[in-house]
CSV table of C-alpha atoms and ligand atoms in Angstrom, one decimal:
chain,number,residue,atom,x,y,z
A,30,MET,CA,58.6,61.4,59.2
A,31,GLN,CA,60.1,63.7,61.5
A,32,PRO,CA,64.3,62.9,61.3
A,33,VAL,CA,64.7,62.0,65.2
A,34,MET,CA,67.0,64.7,67.0
A,35,ILE,CA,70.2,63.5,68.2
A,36,PRO,CA,71.6,65.5,70.3
A,37,VAL,CA,75.3,67.2,69.0
A,38,PRO,CA,78.2,66.8,71.2
A,39,ALA,CA,79.9,69.3,72.4
A,40,ALA,CA,82.8,68.3,70.6
A,41,ALA,CA,81.2,68.5,67.3
A,42,ARG,CA,80.2,72.1,67.7
A,43,GLN,CA,83.7,72.9,67.9
A,44,PRO,CA,85.2,74.5,64.4
A,45,ALA,CA,86.9,71.1,63.2
A,46,ARG,CA,90.9,71.3,62.8
A,47,TRP,CA,90.6,72.0,58.9
A,48,GLN,CA,88.7,74.9,59.6
A,49,ALA,CA,91.8,76.5,61.4
A,50,LEU,CA,93.9,75.6,59.0
A,51,TRP,CA,91.9,77.2,56.5
A,52,ARG,CA,91.9,80.6,58.7
A,53,ASP,CA,95.7,79.9,59.0
A,54,ALA,CA,96.5,80.3,55.3
A,55,LEU,CA,99.1,82.9,54.2
A,56,ARG,CA,97.8,86.0,52.8
A,57,ASP,CA,101.1,88.1,52.7
A,58,PRO,CA,103.2,87.7,49.5
A,59,VAL,CA,106.2,88.9,51.0
A,60,GLU,CA,106.0,86.0,53.8
A,61,LEU,CA,105.1,83.2,51.2
A,62,LEU,CA,108.6,84.6,49.7
A,63,GLU,CA,110.7,85.0,52.6
A,64,GLY,CA,109.8,81.8,53.8
A,65,LEU,CA,111.1,80.0,50.6
A,66,GLY,CA,114.3,82.0,50.2
A,67,LEU,CA,112.7,84.6,47.5
A,68,PRO,CA,112.9,87.6,48.8
A,69,GLY,CA,113.9,89.3,45.9
A,70,LEU,CA,111.1,88.2,43.7
A,71,ALA,CA,108.5,90.7,45.9
A,72,ALA,CA,109.4,93.3,43.2
A,73,ARG,CA,107.7,91.3,40.6
A,74,VAL,CA,104.3,90.9,43.1
A,75,SER,CA,101.6,93.0,41.6
A,76,ALA,CA,99.8,95.4,44.3
A,77,SER,CA,96.5,95.2,42.0
A,78,ALA,CA,96.3,91.7,41.3
A,79,GLN,CA,97.3,91.4,44.8
A,80,ALA,CA,94.2,93.6,45.8
A,81,GLN,CA,91.5,92.5,43.1
A,82,PHE,CA,92.2,88.3,44.2
A,83,PRO,CA,94.5,88.2,46.9
A,84,LEU,CA,97.1,85.5,47.7
A,85,ARG,CA,95.5,82.6,50.0
A,86,VAL,CA,97.9,79.4,50.0
A,87,PRO,CA,97.1,76.9,52.7
A,88,ARG,CA,100.9,76.5,54.7
A,89,GLY,CA,100.3,73.0,53.8
A,90,TYR,CA,100.6,73.4,50.3
A,91,ALA,CA,102.8,76.1,50.7
A,92,ALA,CA,104.9,73.5,52.2
A,93,ARG,CA,105.3,71.6,48.9
A,94,MET,CA,107.2,74.1,47.2
A,95,ARG,CA,110.7,74.0,46.5
A,96,ARG,CA,113.1,76.2,48.3
A,97,GLY,CA,114.6,78.8,46.6
A,98,ASP,CA,113.1,78.2,43.0
A,99,ALA,CA,111.4,81.3,41.4
A,100,ASN,CA,109.4,78.9,38.7
A,101,ASP,CA,108.5,76.6,41.1
A,102,PRO,CA,105.2,75.4,39.4
A,103,LEU,CA,103.3,75.3,43.0
A,104,LEU,CA,104.5,78.9,43.7
A,105,ARG,CA,103.5,79.9,40.2
A,106,GLN,CA,100.5,79.0,40.4
A,107,VAL,CA,99.1,81.3,43.1
A,108,LEU,CA,101.8,84.2,43.5
A,109,PRO,CA,100.4,87.6,42.0
A,110,LEU,CA,102.7,88.5,39.3
A,111,ASP,CA,102.8,91.8,37.5
A,112,ASP,CA,102.5,89.6,33.9
A,113,GLU,CA,98.9,89.6,35.4
A,114,ASP,CA,98.5,93.2,34.8
A,115,ARG,CA,98.8,93.4,30.9
A,116,LEU,CA,95.5,93.6,29.0
A,117,VAL,CA,95.7,91.1,26.2
A,118,PRO,CA,92.8,91.1,23.6
A,119,GLY,CA,90.8,88.1,23.7
A,120,PHE,CA,91.0,87.8,27.4
A,121,SER,CA,88.0,88.9,29.0
A,122,LEU,CA,85.9,88.9,32.8
A,123,ASP,CA,83.1,86.2,32.0
A,124,ALA,CA,85.4,84.3,29.4
A,125,VAL,CA,83.2,81.2,30.2
A,126,GLY,CA,79.8,82.8,30.1
A,127,ASP,CA,78.8,81.7,33.7
A,128,GLY,CA,77.4,85.2,33.8
A,129,ALA,CA,74.4,83.8,32.0
A,130,ALA,CA,73.4,81.3,34.4
A,131,LYS,CA,70.0,80.9,36.2
A,132,GLY,CA,69.9,83.9,38.1
A,133,GLY,CA,68.6,83.4,42.0
A,134,THR,CA,69.1,80.0,42.3
A,135,GLY,CA,73.0,78.9,42.4
A,136,VAL,CA,72.2,76.4,39.5
A,137,ILE,CA,74.0,76.7,35.6
A,138,HIS,CA,72.3,74.2,34.0
A,139,LYS,CA,74.1,74.5,30.3
A,140,TYR,CA,74.3,70.6,29.6
A,141,ASP,CA,71.9,67.9,29.3
A,142,GLY,CA,70.9,65.1,32.4
A,143,ARG,CA,73.5,67.2,34.5
A,144,ALA,CA,73.3,70.4,36.5
A,145,LEU,CA,75.7,72.1,38.4
A,146,LEU,CA,75.7,74.0,41.8
A,147,ILE,CA,77.8,77.0,42.3
A,148,ALA,CA,77.6,76.1,46.3
A,149,THR,CA,79.7,78.6,47.8
A,150,GLY,CA,81.9,81.1,46.3
A,151,SER,CA,85.1,80.5,48.9
A,152,CYS,CA,88.0,78.8,48.4
A,153,ALA,CA,90.9,77.7,50.3
A,154,ILE,CA,93.7,78.7,47.8
A,155,HIS,CA,93.5,81.7,45.1
A,156,CYS,CA,94.8,80.1,41.9
A,157,ARG,CA,95.4,82.8,39.4
A,158,TYR,CA,94.6,81.3,36.2
A,159,CYS,CA,91.4,80.9,37.4
A,160,PHE,CA,87.9,82.6,36.4
A,161,ARG,CA,86.8,83.2,40.0
A,162,ARG,CA,89.5,85.9,40.0
A,163,HIS,CA,86.6,87.8,38.4
A,164,PHE,CA,84.1,87.1,41.2
A,165,PRO,CA,85.7,86.2,43.9
A,166,TYR,CA,82.7,86.1,46.2
A,167,ALA,CA,79.6,85.1,44.2
A,168,GLU,CA,76.9,86.7,45.7
A,169,GLU,CA,74.1,84.0,44.6
A,170,THR,CA,75.1,80.6,45.9
A,171,ALA,CA,73.0,77.8,45.9
A,172,ALA,CA,73.7,77.7,50.0
A,173,SER,CA,72.6,80.7,51.0
A,174,GLY,CA,68.7,80.1,52.3
A,175,GLY,CA,69.6,76.7,53.1
A,176,TRP,CA,69.7,75.5,49.2
A,177,GLY,CA,65.3,76.1,48.8
A,178,SER,CA,65.7,78.0,45.3
A,179,ALA,CA,68.6,75.1,43.8
A,180,VAL,CA,66.1,71.9,45.2
A,181,ASP,CA,63.2,74.1,43.7
A,182,TYR,CA,64.8,73.8,40.3
A,183,LEU,CA,66.1,70.6,40.2
A,184,ARG,CA,62.9,69.4,41.1
A,185,ALA,CA,61.1,71.0,38.8
A,186,ASP,CA,63.1,69.3,36.0
A,187,PRO,CA,63.1,65.5,36.0
A,188,SER,CA,65.4,65.5,33.4
A,189,ILE,CA,68.5,66.6,35.6
A,190,HIS,CA,69.7,63.2,37.0
A,191,GLU,CA,73.2,64.3,38.4
A,192,VAL,CA,74.2,67.0,40.7
A,193,ILE,CA,77.5,68.6,40.4
A,194,LEU,CA,78.8,70.7,43.6
A,195,SER,CA,81.1,73.2,42.4
A,196,GLY,CA,82.0,76.3,43.3
A,197,GLY,CA,83.9,78.3,44.4
A,198,ASP,CA,84.8,75.1,46.3
A,199,PRO,CA,81.8,73.0,47.3
A,200,LEU,CA,84.2,71.4,50.4
A,201,SER,CA,84.5,75.0,51.8
A,202,LEU,CA,81.2,74.6,53.6
A,203,SER,CA,80.9,72.6,56.8
A,204,THR,CA,79.9,69.0,56.5
A,205,SER,CA,76.5,69.6,58.0
A,206,LYS,CA,75.5,72.4,55.3
A,207,LEU,CA,76.6,69.4,52.7
A,208,ALA,CA,74.3,66.8,54.8
A,209,GLU,CA,71.3,69.7,54.6
A,210,LEU,CA,71.7,69.1,50.8
A,211,THR,CA,72.2,65.7,50.5
A,212,ASP,CA,69.1,65.3,52.6
A,213,ALA,CA,66.5,67.2,50.7
A,214,LEU,CA,68.2,65.7,47.3
A,215,ARG,CA,66.9,62.2,48.8
A,216,ALA,CA,63.5,63.3,48.4
A,217,LEU,CA,63.7,63.5,45.0
A,218,PRO,CA,63.5,60.2,42.8
A,219,GLN,CA,65.4,61.5,39.3
A,220,ILE,CA,68.8,62.2,40.8
A,221,THR,CA,71.1,59.0,40.5
A,222,ARG,CA,74.1,60.3,40.6
A,223,LEU,CA,76.5,63.1,43.0
A,224,ARG,CA,79.3,64.9,42.0
A,225,LEU,CA,81.8,67.3,43.7
A,226,HIS,CA,83.8,69.5,41.8
A,227,THR,CA,87.0,70.5,44.8
A,228,ARG,CA,90.2,71.3,45.0
A,229,LEU,CA,91.1,70.8,48.8
A,230,PRO,CA,91.4,67.4,48.9
A,231,ILE,CA,94.9,68.4,47.3
A,232,VAL,CA,95.6,72.2,48.9
A,233,LEU,CA,93.8,70.8,52.9
A,234,PRO,CA,93.7,67.0,52.7
A,235,GLU,CA,93.0,67.8,56.3
A,236,ARG,CA,89.3,68.6,54.9
A,237,ILE,CA,88.8,64.8,54.3
A,238,ASP,CA,88.0,64.3,58.5
A,239,ALA,CA,86.2,61.7,60.1
A,240,GLU,CA,82.8,63.8,59.7
A,241,PHE,CA,82.9,64.1,56.3
A,242,LEU,CA,83.8,60.8,55.5
A,243,ASP,CA,81.1,59.4,57.7
A,244,TRP,CA,78.8,61.6,55.4
A,245,ILE,CA,80.0,60.8,52.1
A,246,GLY,CA,80.0,56.7,52.5
A,247,ALA,CA,76.2,57.0,54.0
A,248,LEU,CA,75.1,58.8,50.7
A,249,PRO,CA,72.7,56.8,49.0
A,250,TRP,CA,73.9,57.5,45.2
A,251,PRO,CA,76.9,56.8,43.2
A,252,THR,CA,79.5,59.4,44.4
A,253,VAL,CA,82.0,61.1,42.0
A,254,MET,CA,84.7,63.2,43.6
A,255,VAL,CA,86.4,65.3,40.4
A,256,VAL,CA,89.8,66.9,42.1
A,257,HIS,CA,91.5,69.3,40.9
A,258,ALA,CA,95.9,69.0,40.6
A,259,ASN,CA,98.3,70.6,38.2
A,260,HIS,CA,101.7,69.2,39.0
A,261,ALA,CA,102.8,65.9,40.6
A,262,HIS,CA,104.6,68.2,43.3
A,263,GLU,CA,100.9,68.6,44.9
A,264,ILE,CA,100.7,65.1,45.5
A,265,ASP,CA,102.4,64.1,48.8
A,266,THR,CA,101.4,61.5,51.6
A,267,ALA,CA,98.7,63.0,53.3
A,268,VAL,CA,96.9,63.7,49.9
A,269,ARG,CA,97.7,60.0,48.7
A,270,GLU,CA,96.0,59.3,52.3
A,271,ALA,CA,92.6,61.4,51.8
A,272,CYS,CA,92.4,60.2,48.1
A,273,GLY,CA,92.7,56.7,49.8
A,274,ALA,CA,90.1,57.0,52.9
A,275,LEU,CA,87.7,58.0,49.8
A,276,ARG,CA,88.1,55.3,47.5
A,277,GLN,CA,87.5,52.9,51.0
A,278,ARG,CA,83.7,54.9,50.8
A,279,GLY,CA,83.6,54.0,47.6
A,280,VAL,CA,83.8,57.4,45.8
A,281,HIS,CA,85.3,57.6,42.3
A,282,LEU,CA,88.0,59.9,42.1
A,283,LEU,CA,89.2,61.6,38.9
A,284,ASN,CA,91.2,64.5,38.2
A,285,GLN,CA,90.9,67.6,36.4
A,286,ALA,CA,93.8,69.8,35.4
A,287,VAL,CA,94.6,73.2,33.2
A,288,LEU,CA,97.5,73.1,31.1
A,289,MET,CA,99.6,76.1,31.8
A,290,ARG,CA,102.9,77.1,30.7
A,291,GLY,CA,105.5,76.7,33.3
A,292,VAL,CA,103.4,74.8,35.5
A,293,ASN,CA,102.9,71.4,33.5
A,294,ASP,CA,103.4,72.2,29.8
A,295,ASP,CA,105.9,69.7,29.1
A,296,ALA,CA,105.2,65.7,28.5
A,297,ASP,CA,107.3,64.7,31.9
A,298,ALA,CA,105.5,66.8,33.6
A,299,LEU,CA,102.4,65.7,32.6
A,300,VAL,CA,103.1,62.2,32.7
A,301,ALA,CA,104.3,62.2,35.8
A,302,LEU,CA,101.1,64.0,37.6
A,303,SER,CA,99.2,60.9,35.9
A,304,GLU,CA,101.5,58.4,37.6
A,305,ALA,CA,101.2,60.5,40.5
A,306,LEU,CA,97.4,60.4,40.5
A,307,PHE,CA,97.4,56.6,39.5
A,308,ALA,CA,99.1,56.1,42.3
A,309,SER,CA,96.7,58.0,44.7
A,310,GLY,CA,93.6,56.2,43.4
A,311,VAL,CA,92.7,58.8,40.9
A,312,LEU,CA,92.1,58.4,37.0
A,313,PRO,CA,93.0,62.0,35.1
A,314,TYR,CA,89.6,62.7,33.3
A,315,TYR,CA,90.1,66.4,31.9
A,316,LEU,CA,93.0,68.6,30.9
A,317,HIS,CA,91.6,72.1,29.6
A,318,LEU,CA,92.8,74.4,27.6
A,319,LEU,CA,93.2,77.7,29.7
A,320,ASP,CA,89.7,79.9,29.7
A,321,ARG,CA,90.9,83.3,28.3
A,322,VAL,CA,90.2,85.1,31.7
A,323,ARG,CA,91.7,88.4,32.0
A,324,GLY,CA,95.2,88.5,33.5
A,325,THR,CA,95.9,84.9,32.6
A,326,ALA,CA,97.6,85.4,28.9
A,327,HIS,CA,101.1,84.5,30.7
A,328,PHE,CA,99.9,81.0,31.5
A,329,GLU,CA,98.2,80.2,28.1
A,330,VAL,CA,100.0,77.3,25.9
A,331,PRO,CA,98.8,77.6,22.4
A,332,GLU,CA,96.6,74.8,21.1
A,333,ALA,CA,98.6,73.0,18.5
A,334,GLU,CA,101.3,72.8,21.1
A,335,ALA,CA,98.9,71.7,23.6
A,336,LEU,CA,98.1,68.5,21.0
A,337,THR,CA,101.3,67.6,20.0
A,338,LEU,CA,102.0,66.9,24.2
A,339,ARG,CA,98.6,65.5,24.4
A,340,ASP,CA,100.5,62.8,21.6
A,341,ALA,CA,103.8,62.6,23.4
A,342,ILE,CA,101.9,62.0,26.6
A,343,HIS,CA,99.6,59.3,24.7
A,344,ALA,CA,102.4,57.1,23.4
A,345,ARG,CA,104.0,57.3,26.8
A,346,LEU,CA,101.0,56.4,28.9
A,347,PRO,CA,98.1,53.6,28.6
A,348,GLY,CA,95.1,55.4,27.3
A,349,TYR,CA,93.3,55.5,31.0
A,350,LEU,CA,96.1,57.7,31.8
A,351,VAL,CA,95.9,60.1,29.2
A,352,PRO,CA,93.8,63.2,30.3
A,353,ARG,CA,91.0,64.4,27.7
A,354,LEU,CA,92.1,67.6,26.1
A,355,VAL,CA,89.2,70.1,26.4
A,356,ARG,CA,88.1,73.7,25.5
A,357,GLU,CA,85.1,75.2,27.2
A,358,ILE,CA,83.5,77.0,24.5
A,359,PRO,CA,80.2,79.5,26.1
A,360,GLY,CA,77.1,77.8,24.1
A,361,GLU,CA,78.3,74.3,23.5
A,362,PRO,CA,76.5,71.2,24.8
A,363,GLY,CA,79.8,69.5,26.5
A,364,LYS,CA,83.4,70.3,26.9
A,365,THR,CA,84.9,70.4,23.7
A,366,ALA,CA,87.7,68.1,22.7
A,367,ALA,CA,90.2,70.0,21.3
B,4,PLP,C1,81.7,71.5,32.8
B,4,PLP,C2,80.4,71.5,33.2
B,4,PLP,C3,79.7,70.3,33.7
B,4,PLP,C4,80.6,69.1,33.5
B,4,PLP,O1,80.7,68.7,32.2
B,4,PLP,P1,81.5,67.1,32.6
B,4,PLP,O2,81.3,67.0,31.1
B,4,PLP,O3,80.0,66.3,32.6
B,4,PLP,O4,82.5,67.0,32.9
B,4,PLP,C5,78.4,70.8,33.8
B,4,PLP,N1,77.6,71.7,34.0
B,4,PLP,C6,78.8,72.9,33.8
B,4,PLP,C7,77.4,74.0,33.3
B,4,PLP,C8,80.3,72.7,33.3
B,4,PLP,O5,80.9,74.0,33.0
B,5,SF4,S1,87.8,77.6,41.9
B,5,SF4,FE1,89.0,75.9,41.5
B,5,SF4,S2,90.5,77.0,40.4
B,5,SF4,FE2,89.2,78.5,41.4
B,5,SF4,S3,90.2,79.6,42.8
B,5,SF4,FE3,88.8,78.4,43.5
B,5,SF4,S4,90.4,76.3,44.2
B,5,SF4,FE4,91.5,77.3,42.8
């Protein structure tokens, strides 16, 4: 059956407001630091780290940083400091083994029953601890060429029941581009769940606009969104409202976080994060030990200390607010419990 062509109103062809906010992100470390009253910290910004994976921070996210605090946990996640220039043995370029993913399709199929689509290479924010710092512009994305080879891959393997949109950040694609994929997936009866891995509801909650909510609310599958916040200060009123709107559309909301030195490496911070997530309708899912990616060694929390922290928060929170502490080991059939 041919889809009915509905004329697109002129307003819908204008760039959405979130796209304007996206483009308006801070890119200059000096501007960010001056805005925070921390001009002296500019001396510690690494020109090579900035050249390799440039600073990018939505202004609304920067507004949640504390003025005058050089150790602010949000600032620390985005500022390219000279710590990144240190070469530390064991911290490599492809720490999670994704270089070995399926060529040409943008699909990474490492785990049984679920396949991950590298929907796009772009992100609204550049997180210093992320493996993407070495692959900022993914060449092979599932969205290129109208999702064709990714959908072919999924169609050919009936054991795949769950499609995970990841990236980069899949919500950096326009809603109509996302709809192109889900329209194609409707024809694959083996797909029973859709999952989105995205940091946008946290860093640019304006992305969750009416058009997006209409799309996600009308999907034929149970839908899971795994957001990514590492610290309670990332969660403000706009984030809570975006999460509430998603929940109203029946979306299951989970959070993954990365355990990091100087960001969330104490029990109070982790408890506050779980509480803030729950207050927004989000349950903690994973707390990842850092991937050992080159330039991120200063963020690492040793595993023994991580286990102690996990026990400490377990003693203070109901079980459903304690995230699973995991590590990604290349070649394993799933995330490995620490
Ligand atoms: C993390 C990951 C998943 C999802 O794992 P879950 O344990 O289901 O959350 C799927 N595929 C790949 C390649 C992953 O890295
Ligand atoms: S993929 Fe996620 S963690 Fe990595 S830079 Fe993008 S938003 Fe940050």
